[in-house]
PDB file of C-alpha atoms in Angstrom:
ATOM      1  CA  UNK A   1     124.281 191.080 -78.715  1.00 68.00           C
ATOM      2  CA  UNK A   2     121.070 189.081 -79.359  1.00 83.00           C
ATOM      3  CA  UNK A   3     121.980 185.907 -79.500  1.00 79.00           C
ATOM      4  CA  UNK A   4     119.862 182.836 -80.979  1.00 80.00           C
ATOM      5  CA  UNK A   5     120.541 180.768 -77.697  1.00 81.00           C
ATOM      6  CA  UNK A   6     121.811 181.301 -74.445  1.00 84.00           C
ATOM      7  CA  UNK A   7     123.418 177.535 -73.130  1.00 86.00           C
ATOM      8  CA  UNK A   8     126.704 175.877 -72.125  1.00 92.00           C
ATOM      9  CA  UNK A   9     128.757 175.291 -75.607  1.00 93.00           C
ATOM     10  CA  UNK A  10     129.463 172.280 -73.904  1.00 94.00           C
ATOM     11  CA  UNK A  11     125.821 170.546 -73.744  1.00 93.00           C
ATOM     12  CA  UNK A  12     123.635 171.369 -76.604  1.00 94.00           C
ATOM     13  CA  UNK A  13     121.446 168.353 -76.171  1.00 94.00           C
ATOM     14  CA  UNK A  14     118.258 170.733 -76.172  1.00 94.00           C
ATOM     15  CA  UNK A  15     118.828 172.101 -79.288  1.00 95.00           C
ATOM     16  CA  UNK A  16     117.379 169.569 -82.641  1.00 96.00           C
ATOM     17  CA  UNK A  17     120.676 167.960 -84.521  1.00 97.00           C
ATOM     18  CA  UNK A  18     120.781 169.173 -88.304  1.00 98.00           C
ATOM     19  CA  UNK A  19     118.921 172.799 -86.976  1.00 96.00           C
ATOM     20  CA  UNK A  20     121.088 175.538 -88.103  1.00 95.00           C
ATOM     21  CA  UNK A  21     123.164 176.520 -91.372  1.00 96.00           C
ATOM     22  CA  UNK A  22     125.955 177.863 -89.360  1.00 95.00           C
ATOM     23  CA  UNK A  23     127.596 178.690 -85.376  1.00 94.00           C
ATOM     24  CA  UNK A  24     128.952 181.391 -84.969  1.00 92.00           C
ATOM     25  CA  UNK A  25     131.600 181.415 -81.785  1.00 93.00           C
ATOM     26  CA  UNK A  26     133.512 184.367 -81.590  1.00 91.00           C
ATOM     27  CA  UNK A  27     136.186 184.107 -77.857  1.00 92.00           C
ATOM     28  CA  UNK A  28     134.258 181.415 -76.529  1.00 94.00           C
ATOM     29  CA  UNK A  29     136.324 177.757 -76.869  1.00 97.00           C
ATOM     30  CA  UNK A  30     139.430 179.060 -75.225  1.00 97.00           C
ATOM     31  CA  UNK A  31     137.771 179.554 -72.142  1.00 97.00           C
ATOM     32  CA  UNK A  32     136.806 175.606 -72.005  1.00 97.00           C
ATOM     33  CA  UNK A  33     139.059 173.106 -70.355  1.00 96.00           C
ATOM     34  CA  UNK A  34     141.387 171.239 -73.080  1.00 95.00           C
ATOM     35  CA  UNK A  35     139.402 168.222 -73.077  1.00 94.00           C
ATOM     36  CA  UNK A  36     136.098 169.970 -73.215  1.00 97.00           C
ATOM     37  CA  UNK A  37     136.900 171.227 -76.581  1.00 98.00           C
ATOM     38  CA  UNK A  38     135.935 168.098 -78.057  1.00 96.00           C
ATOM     39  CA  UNK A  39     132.948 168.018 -76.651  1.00 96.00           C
ATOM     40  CA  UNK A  40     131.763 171.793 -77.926  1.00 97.00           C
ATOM     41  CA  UNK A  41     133.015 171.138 -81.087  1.00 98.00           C
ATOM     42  CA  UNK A  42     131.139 168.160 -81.320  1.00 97.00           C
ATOM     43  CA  UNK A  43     127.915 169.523 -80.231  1.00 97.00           C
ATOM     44  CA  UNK A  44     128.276 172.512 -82.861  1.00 97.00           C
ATOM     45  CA  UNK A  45     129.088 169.147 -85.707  1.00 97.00           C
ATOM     46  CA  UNK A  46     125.918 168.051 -84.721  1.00 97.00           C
ATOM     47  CA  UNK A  47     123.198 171.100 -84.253  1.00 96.00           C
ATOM     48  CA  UNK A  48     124.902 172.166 -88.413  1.00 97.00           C
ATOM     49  CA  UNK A  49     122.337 171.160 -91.148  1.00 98.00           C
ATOM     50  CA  UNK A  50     124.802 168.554 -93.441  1.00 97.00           C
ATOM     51  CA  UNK A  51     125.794 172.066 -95.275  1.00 97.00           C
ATOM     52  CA  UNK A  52     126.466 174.100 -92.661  1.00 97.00           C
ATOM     53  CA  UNK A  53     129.597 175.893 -91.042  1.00 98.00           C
ATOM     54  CA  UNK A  54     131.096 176.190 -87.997  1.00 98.00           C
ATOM     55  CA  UNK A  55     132.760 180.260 -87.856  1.00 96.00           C
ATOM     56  CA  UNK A  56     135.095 180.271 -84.453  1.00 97.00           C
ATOM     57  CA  UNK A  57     137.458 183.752 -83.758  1.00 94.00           C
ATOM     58  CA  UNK A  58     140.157 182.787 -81.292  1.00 96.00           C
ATOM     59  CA  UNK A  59     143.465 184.028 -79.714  1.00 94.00           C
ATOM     60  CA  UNK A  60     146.525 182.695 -81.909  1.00 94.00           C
ATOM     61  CA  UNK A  61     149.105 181.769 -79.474  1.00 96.00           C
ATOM     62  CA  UNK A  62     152.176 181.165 -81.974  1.00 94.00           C
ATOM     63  CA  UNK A  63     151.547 185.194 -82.601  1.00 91.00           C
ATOM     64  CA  UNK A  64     151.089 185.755 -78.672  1.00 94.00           C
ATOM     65  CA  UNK A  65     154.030 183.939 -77.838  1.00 95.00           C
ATOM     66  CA  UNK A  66     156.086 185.745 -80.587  1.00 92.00           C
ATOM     67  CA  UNK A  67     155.393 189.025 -78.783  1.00 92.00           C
ATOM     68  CA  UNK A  68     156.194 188.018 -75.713  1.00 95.00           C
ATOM     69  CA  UNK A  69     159.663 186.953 -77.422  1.00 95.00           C
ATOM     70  CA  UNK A  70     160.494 190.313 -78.351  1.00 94.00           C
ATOM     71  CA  UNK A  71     158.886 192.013 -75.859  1.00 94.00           C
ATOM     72  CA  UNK A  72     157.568 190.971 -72.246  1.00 95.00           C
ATOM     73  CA  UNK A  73     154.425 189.083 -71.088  1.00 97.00           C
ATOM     74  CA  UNK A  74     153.399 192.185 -69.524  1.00 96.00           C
ATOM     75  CA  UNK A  75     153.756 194.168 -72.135  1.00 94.00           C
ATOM     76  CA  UNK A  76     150.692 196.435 -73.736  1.00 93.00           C
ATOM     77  CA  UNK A  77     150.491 195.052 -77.379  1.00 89.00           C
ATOM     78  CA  UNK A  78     147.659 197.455 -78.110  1.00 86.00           C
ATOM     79  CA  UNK A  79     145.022 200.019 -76.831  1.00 87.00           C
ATOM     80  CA  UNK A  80     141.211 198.833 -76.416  1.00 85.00           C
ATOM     81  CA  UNK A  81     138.602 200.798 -75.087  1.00 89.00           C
ATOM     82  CA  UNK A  82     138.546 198.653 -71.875  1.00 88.00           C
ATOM     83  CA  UNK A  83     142.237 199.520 -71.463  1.00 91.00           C
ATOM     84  CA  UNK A  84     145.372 197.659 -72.847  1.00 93.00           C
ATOM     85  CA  UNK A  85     145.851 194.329 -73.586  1.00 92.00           C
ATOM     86  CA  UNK A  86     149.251 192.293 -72.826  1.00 95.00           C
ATOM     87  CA  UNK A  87     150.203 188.638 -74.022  1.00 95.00           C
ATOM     88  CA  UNK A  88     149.197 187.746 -70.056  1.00 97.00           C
ATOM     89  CA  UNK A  89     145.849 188.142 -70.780  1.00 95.00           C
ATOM     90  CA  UNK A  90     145.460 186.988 -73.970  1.00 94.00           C
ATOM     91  CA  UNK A  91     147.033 183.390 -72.505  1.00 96.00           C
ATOM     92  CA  UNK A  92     145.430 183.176 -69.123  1.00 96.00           C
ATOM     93  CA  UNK A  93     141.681 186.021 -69.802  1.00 94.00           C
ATOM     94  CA  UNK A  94     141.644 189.849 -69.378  1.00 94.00           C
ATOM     95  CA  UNK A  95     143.083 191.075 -65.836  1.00 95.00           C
ATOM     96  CA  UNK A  96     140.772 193.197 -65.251  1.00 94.00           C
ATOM     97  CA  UNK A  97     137.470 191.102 -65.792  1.00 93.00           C
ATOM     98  CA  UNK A  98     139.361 188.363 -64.068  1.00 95.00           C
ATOM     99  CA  UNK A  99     140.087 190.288 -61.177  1.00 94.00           C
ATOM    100  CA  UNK A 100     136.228 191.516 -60.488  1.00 95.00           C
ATOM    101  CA  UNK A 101     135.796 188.065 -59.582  1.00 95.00           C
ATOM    102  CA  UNK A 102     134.320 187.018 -63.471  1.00 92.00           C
ATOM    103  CA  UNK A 103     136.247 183.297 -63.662  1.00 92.00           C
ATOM    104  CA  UNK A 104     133.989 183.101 -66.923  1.00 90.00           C
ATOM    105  CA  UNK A 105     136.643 184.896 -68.417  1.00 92.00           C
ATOM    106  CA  UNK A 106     139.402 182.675 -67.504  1.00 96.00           C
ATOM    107  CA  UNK A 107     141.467 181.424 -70.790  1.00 97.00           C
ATOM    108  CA  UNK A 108     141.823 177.424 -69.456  1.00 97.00           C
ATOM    109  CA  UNK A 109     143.238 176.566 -73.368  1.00 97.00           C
ATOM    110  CA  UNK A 110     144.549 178.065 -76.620  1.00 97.00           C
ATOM    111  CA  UNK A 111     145.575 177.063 -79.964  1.00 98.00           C
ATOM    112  CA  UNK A 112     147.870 177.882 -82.951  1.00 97.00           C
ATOM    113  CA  UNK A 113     146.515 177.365 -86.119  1.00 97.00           C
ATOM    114  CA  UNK A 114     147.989 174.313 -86.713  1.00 98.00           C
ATOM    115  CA  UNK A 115     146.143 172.612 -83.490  1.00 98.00           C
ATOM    116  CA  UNK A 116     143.081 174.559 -84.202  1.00 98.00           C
ATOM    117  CA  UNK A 117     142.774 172.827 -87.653  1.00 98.00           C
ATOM    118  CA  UNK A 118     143.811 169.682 -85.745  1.00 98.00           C
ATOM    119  CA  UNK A 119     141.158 169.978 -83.412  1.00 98.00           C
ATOM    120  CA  UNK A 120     138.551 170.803 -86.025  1.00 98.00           C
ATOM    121  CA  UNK A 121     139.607 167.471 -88.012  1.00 98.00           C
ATOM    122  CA  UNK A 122     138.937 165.561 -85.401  1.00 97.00           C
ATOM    123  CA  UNK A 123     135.886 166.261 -84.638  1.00 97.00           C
ATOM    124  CA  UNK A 124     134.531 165.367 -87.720  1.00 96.00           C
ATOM    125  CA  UNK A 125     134.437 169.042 -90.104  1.00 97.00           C
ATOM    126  CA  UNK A 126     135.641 168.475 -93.563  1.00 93.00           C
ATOM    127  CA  UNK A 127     136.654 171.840 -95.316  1.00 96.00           C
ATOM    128  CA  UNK A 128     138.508 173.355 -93.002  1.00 98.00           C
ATOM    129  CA  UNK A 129     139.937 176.823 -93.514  1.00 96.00           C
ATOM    130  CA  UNK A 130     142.098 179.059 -90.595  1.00 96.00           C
ATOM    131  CA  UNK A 131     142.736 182.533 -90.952  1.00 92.00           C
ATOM    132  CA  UNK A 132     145.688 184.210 -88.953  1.00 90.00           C
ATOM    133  CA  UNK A 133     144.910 188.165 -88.099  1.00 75.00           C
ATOM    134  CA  UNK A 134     147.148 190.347 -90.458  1.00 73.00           C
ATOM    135  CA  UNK A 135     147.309 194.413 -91.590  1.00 66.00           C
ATOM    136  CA  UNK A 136     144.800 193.152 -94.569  1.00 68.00           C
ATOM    137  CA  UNK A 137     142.651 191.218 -92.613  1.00 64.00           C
ATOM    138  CA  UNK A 138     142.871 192.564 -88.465  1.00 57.00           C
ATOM    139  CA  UNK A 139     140.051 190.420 -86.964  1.00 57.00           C
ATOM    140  CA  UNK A 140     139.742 192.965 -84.840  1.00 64.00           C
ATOM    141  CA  UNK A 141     143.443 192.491 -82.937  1.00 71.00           C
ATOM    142  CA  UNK A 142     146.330 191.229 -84.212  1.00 76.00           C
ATOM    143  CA  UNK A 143     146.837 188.348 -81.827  1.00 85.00           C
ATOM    144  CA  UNK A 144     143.266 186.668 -83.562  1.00 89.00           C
ATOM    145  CA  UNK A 145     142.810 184.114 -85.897  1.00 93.00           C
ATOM    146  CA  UNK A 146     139.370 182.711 -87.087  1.00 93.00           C
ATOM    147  CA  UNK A 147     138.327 179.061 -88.941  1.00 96.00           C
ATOM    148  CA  UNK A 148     135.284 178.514 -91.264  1.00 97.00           C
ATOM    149  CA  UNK A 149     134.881 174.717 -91.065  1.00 98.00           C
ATOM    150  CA  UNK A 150     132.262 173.144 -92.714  1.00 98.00           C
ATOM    151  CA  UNK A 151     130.094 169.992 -91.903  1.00 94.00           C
ATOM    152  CA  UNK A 152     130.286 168.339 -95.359  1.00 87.00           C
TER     153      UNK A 152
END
């Protein structure tokens, strides 16, 4: 990945206000504590030109919680290439990475898409659109779910 900046989602006072037509944050807000939420979603309101978009890919937890319902908290919902993935990780960061010592990857939130919108709201984004993973449209696992929420 080549990303356009490389700095804390959580203090993006170096970056101009109004500088970019979009942010793109794919897995990154759930690792933030609940109440620092605000203040990423905030910064990414304010570094969006007035027409810009906000693009965030997340874990759904209503879908997460549903398979642990019929199934287990341990249990593999899929196959990746860095070995399966169980509701556990999803809700709390992958095991594995965890366990190497990389707390970066520790999930310290989550959202459903109806406190995802919520959070959007109010924090200022207007047009507000979230997107739950299905067959049709996989965002790359099942248990994902991605908003488009625009400045104005």
């Amino acid at each position: 990945v080549n990303p356009d900046i490389v700095a804390d989602i959580r203090d993006l006072s170096m970056i101009p206000s109004e500088s970019y037509d979009a942010v793109f944050s794919p897995h990154n807000i759930e690792h933030l504590r609940y109440n620092e939420v605000n203040d990423a979603l905030r910064g990414f309101w304010r570094v969006i030109k007035p027409e810009g978009f906000l693009v965030l890919l997340v874990p759904n937890l209503r879908r997460v919680a549903q398979i642990i319902v019929d199934t287990d908290i341990d249990a593999p919902m899929m196959d990746t290439t860095l070995g399966p993935i169980a509701p556990v990780d999803v809700i709390y960061g992958f095991r594995p990475w965890v366990q190497k010592g990389n707390d970066f990857m520790i999930h310290k939130t989550g959202f459903t898409p109806e406190s995802l919108y919520r959070r959007l709201k109010e924090n200022g984004y207007n047009k507000i659109v979230v997107t739950v993973a299905t067959s049709e449209i996989p965002y790359e696992h099942p248990f994902n779910m991605a908003a488009v929420a625009y400045k104005e």
